[in-house]
Coordinates of C-alpha atoms in Angstrom, one line a residue:
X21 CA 25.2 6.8 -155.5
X22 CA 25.6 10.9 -154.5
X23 CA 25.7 9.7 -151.0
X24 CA 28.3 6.8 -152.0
X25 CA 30.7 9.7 -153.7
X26 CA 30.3 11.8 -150.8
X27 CA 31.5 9.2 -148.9
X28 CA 33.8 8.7 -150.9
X29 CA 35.7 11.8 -150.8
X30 CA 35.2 11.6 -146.4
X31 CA 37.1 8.7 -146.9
X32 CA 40.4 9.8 -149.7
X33 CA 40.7 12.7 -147.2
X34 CA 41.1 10.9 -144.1
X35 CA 44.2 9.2 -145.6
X36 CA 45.4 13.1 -145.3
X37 CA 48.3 12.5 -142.7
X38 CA 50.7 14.8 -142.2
X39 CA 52.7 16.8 -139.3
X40 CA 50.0 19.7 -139.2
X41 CA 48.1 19.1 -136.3
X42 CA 44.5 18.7 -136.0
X43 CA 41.7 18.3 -133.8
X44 CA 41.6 14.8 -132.7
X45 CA 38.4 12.4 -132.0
X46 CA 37.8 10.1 -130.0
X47 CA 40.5 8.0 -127.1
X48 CA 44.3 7.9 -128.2
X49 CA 46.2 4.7 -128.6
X50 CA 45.9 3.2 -124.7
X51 CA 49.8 1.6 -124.8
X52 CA 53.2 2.6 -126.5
X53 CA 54.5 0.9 -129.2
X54 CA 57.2 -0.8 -129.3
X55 CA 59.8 -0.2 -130.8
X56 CA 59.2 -2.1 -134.1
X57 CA 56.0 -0.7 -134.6
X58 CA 58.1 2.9 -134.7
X59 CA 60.0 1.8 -137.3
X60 CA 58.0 0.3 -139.4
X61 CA 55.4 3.7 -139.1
X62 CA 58.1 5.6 -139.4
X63 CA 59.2 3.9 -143.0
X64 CA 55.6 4.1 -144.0
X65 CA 55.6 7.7 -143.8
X66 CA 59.2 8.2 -145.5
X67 CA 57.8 5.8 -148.1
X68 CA 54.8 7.6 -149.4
X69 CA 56.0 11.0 -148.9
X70 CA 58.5 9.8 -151.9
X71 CA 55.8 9.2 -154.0
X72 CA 54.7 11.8 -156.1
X73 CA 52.6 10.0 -158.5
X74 CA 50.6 7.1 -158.2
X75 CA 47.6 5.2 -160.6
X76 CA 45.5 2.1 -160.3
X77 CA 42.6 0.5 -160.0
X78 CA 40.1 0.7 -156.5
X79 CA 37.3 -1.3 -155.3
X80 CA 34.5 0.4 -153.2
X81 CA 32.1 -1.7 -150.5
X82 CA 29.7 0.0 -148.2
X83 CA 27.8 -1.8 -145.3
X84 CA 24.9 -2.0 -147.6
X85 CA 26.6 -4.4 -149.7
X86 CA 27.1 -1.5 -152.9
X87 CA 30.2 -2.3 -154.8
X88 CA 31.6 -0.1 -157.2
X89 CA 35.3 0.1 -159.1
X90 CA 37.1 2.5 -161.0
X91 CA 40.4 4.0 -161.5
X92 CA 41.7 6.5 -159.5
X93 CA 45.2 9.3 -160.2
X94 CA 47.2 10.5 -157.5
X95 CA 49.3 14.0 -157.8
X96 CA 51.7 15.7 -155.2
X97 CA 50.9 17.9 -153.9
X98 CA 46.8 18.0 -153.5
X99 CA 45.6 16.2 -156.3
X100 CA 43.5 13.1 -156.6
X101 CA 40.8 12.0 -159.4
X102 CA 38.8 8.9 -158.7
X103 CA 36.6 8.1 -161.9
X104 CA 34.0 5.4 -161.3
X105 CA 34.1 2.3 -163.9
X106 CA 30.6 2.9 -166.3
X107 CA 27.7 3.1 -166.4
X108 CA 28.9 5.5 -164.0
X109 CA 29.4 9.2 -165.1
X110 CA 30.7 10.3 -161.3
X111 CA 33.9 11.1 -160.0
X112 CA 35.8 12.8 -157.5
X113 CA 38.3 15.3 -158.0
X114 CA 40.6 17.6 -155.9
X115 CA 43.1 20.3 -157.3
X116 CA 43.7 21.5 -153.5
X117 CA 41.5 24.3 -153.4
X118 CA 38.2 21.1 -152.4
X119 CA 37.1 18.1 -152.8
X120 CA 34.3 18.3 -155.8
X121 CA 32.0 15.3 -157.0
X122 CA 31.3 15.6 -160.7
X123 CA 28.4 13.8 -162.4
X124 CA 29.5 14.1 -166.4
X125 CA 26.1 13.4 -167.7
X126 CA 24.0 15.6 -165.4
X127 CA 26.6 17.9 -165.4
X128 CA 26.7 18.9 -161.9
X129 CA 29.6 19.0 -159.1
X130 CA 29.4 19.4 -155.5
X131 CA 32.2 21.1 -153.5
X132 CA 34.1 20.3 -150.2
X133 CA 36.0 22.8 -148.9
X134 CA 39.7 21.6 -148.2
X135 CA 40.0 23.1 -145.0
X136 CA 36.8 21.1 -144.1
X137 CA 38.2 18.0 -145.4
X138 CA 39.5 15.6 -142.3
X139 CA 43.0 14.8 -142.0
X140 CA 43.5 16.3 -146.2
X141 CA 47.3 16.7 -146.0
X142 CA 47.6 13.2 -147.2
X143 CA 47.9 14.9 -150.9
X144 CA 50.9 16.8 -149.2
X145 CA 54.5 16.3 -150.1
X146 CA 54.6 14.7 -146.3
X147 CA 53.5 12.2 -144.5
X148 CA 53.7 11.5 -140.6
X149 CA 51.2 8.8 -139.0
X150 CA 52.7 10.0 -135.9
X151 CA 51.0 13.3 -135.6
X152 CA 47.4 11.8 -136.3
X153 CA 45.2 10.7 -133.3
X154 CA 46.5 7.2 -133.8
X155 CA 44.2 4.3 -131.6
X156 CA 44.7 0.9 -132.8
X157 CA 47.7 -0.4 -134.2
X158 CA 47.8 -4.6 -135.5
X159 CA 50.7 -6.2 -136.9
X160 CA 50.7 -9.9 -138.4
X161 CA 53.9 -11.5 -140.4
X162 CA 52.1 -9.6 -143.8
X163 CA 50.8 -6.6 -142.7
X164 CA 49.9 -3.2 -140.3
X165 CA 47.1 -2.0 -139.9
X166 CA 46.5 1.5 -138.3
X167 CA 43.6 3.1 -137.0
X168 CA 43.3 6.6 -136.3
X169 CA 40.6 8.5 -135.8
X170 CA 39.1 12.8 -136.4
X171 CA 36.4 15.2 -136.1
X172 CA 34.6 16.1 -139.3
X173 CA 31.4 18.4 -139.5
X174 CA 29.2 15.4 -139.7
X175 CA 31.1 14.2 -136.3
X176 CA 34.2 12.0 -135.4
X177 CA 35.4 9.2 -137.9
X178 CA 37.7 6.7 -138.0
X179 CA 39.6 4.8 -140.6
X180 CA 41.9 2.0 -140.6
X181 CA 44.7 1.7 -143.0
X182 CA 45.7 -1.6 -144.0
X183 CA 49.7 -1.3 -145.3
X184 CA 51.7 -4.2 -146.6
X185 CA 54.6 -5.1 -144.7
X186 CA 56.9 -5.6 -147.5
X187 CA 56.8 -2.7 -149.8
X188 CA 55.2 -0.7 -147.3
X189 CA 51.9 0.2 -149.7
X190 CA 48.6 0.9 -148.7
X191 CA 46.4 -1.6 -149.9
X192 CA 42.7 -0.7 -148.3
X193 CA 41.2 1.3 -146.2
X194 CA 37.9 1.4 -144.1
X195 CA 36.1 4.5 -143.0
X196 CA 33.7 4.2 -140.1
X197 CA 31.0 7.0 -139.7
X198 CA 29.4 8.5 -136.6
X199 CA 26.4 6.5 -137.0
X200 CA 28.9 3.4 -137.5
X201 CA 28.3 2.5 -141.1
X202 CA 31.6 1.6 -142.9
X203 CA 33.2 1.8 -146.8
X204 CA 36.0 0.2 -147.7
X205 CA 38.4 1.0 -150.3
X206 CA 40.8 -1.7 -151.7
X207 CA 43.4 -0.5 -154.3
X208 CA 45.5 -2.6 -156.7
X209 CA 47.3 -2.6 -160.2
X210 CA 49.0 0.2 -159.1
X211 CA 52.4 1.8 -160.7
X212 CA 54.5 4.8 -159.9
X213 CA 56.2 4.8 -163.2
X214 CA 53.3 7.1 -164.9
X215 CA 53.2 10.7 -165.8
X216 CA 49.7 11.8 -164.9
X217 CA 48.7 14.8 -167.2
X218 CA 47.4 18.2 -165.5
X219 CA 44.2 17.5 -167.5
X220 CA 43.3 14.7 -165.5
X221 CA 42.5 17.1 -162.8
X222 CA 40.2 19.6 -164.6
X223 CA 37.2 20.5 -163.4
X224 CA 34.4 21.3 -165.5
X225 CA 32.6 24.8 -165.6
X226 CA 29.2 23.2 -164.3
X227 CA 27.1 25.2 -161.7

């Protein structure tokens, strides 16, 4: 399960898109996009830079056929809580300064640096697909999905971001790792219309 939250927080930060630059992975996108595709990016972007607070629910599959659920809390800027449902005690927490996995019951927590974090301006106040290493991009009549791709200590990544056309939400993403394993991440039941408590995002004073 450690390796599962580590994972985890791998995959919340590559949702980090933003206009500061980073070092790219990997081939670029091999055609332009036309001009639809722009827009409809473009509005993505616009659209979750508005929101400053988000809840809901999130379903985790790895290749190895683990599943796991909790809730997770979303803060502009830079912070995130994803508490696993029980008999779970782990979550994942940022409060900008790292990404730290907490285990309640052995009362431990591991930390990731934020600078080491790929692509961890997500939790900014803005959002710009554009400026990420973008190589896939797949529209149907219901939805986008993009793929972009970065370099991480542990070696280039990719995730695809599966947005609905509509409302312009996120509604899963999939990590794939050097070695080519994947987790995916489906969220739902979520709501705007919530003020998330600063407590939510306290860490505990565990070694």
């Amino acid at each position: 399960m450690r390796k599962t939250l580590r994972l985890l927080v791998v995959a919340i930060s590559s949702l980090a898109i933003s206009s500061v630059a980073f070092v790219p992975a990997g081939v670029a996108l091999d055609r332009a996009l036309t001009p639809e595709e722009t827009a409809i990016i473009k509005d993505i972007g616009q659209h979750h830079s508005s929101v400053e607070q988000l809840a809901g629910r999130f379903l985790q599959l790895d290749s190895a056929g683990n599943r796991s659920e909790g809730i997770f809390y979303l803060k502009r800027p830079n912070k995130i809580r994803f508490k696993y449902a029980p008999p779970s005690y782990e979550e994942v927490i940022s409060t900008g300064k790292g990404f730290y996995v907490i285990d309640r019951k052995e009362e431990t927590k591991f930390a990731y640096p934020q600078q080491r974090v790929p692509l961890r301006q997500f939790l900014s106040d803005k959002i710009d697909l554009f400026s990420a290493n973008m190589q896939e991009v797949v529209k149907t009549e219901e939805m986008i999905a993009v793929t972009v791709a970065d370099d991480t200590p542990a070696g280039p990544v990719s995730v695809t971001m599966i947005f609905n056309l509509e409302t312009k939400d996120i509604e899963q993403w999939t990590l794939t790792e050097p070695n080519g394993n994947e987790v995916t991440f489906s969220i739902y039941d979520t709501t705007t219309d919530i003020k998330i408590p600063k407590s939510y995002f306290y860490l505990p004073d565990y070694n």
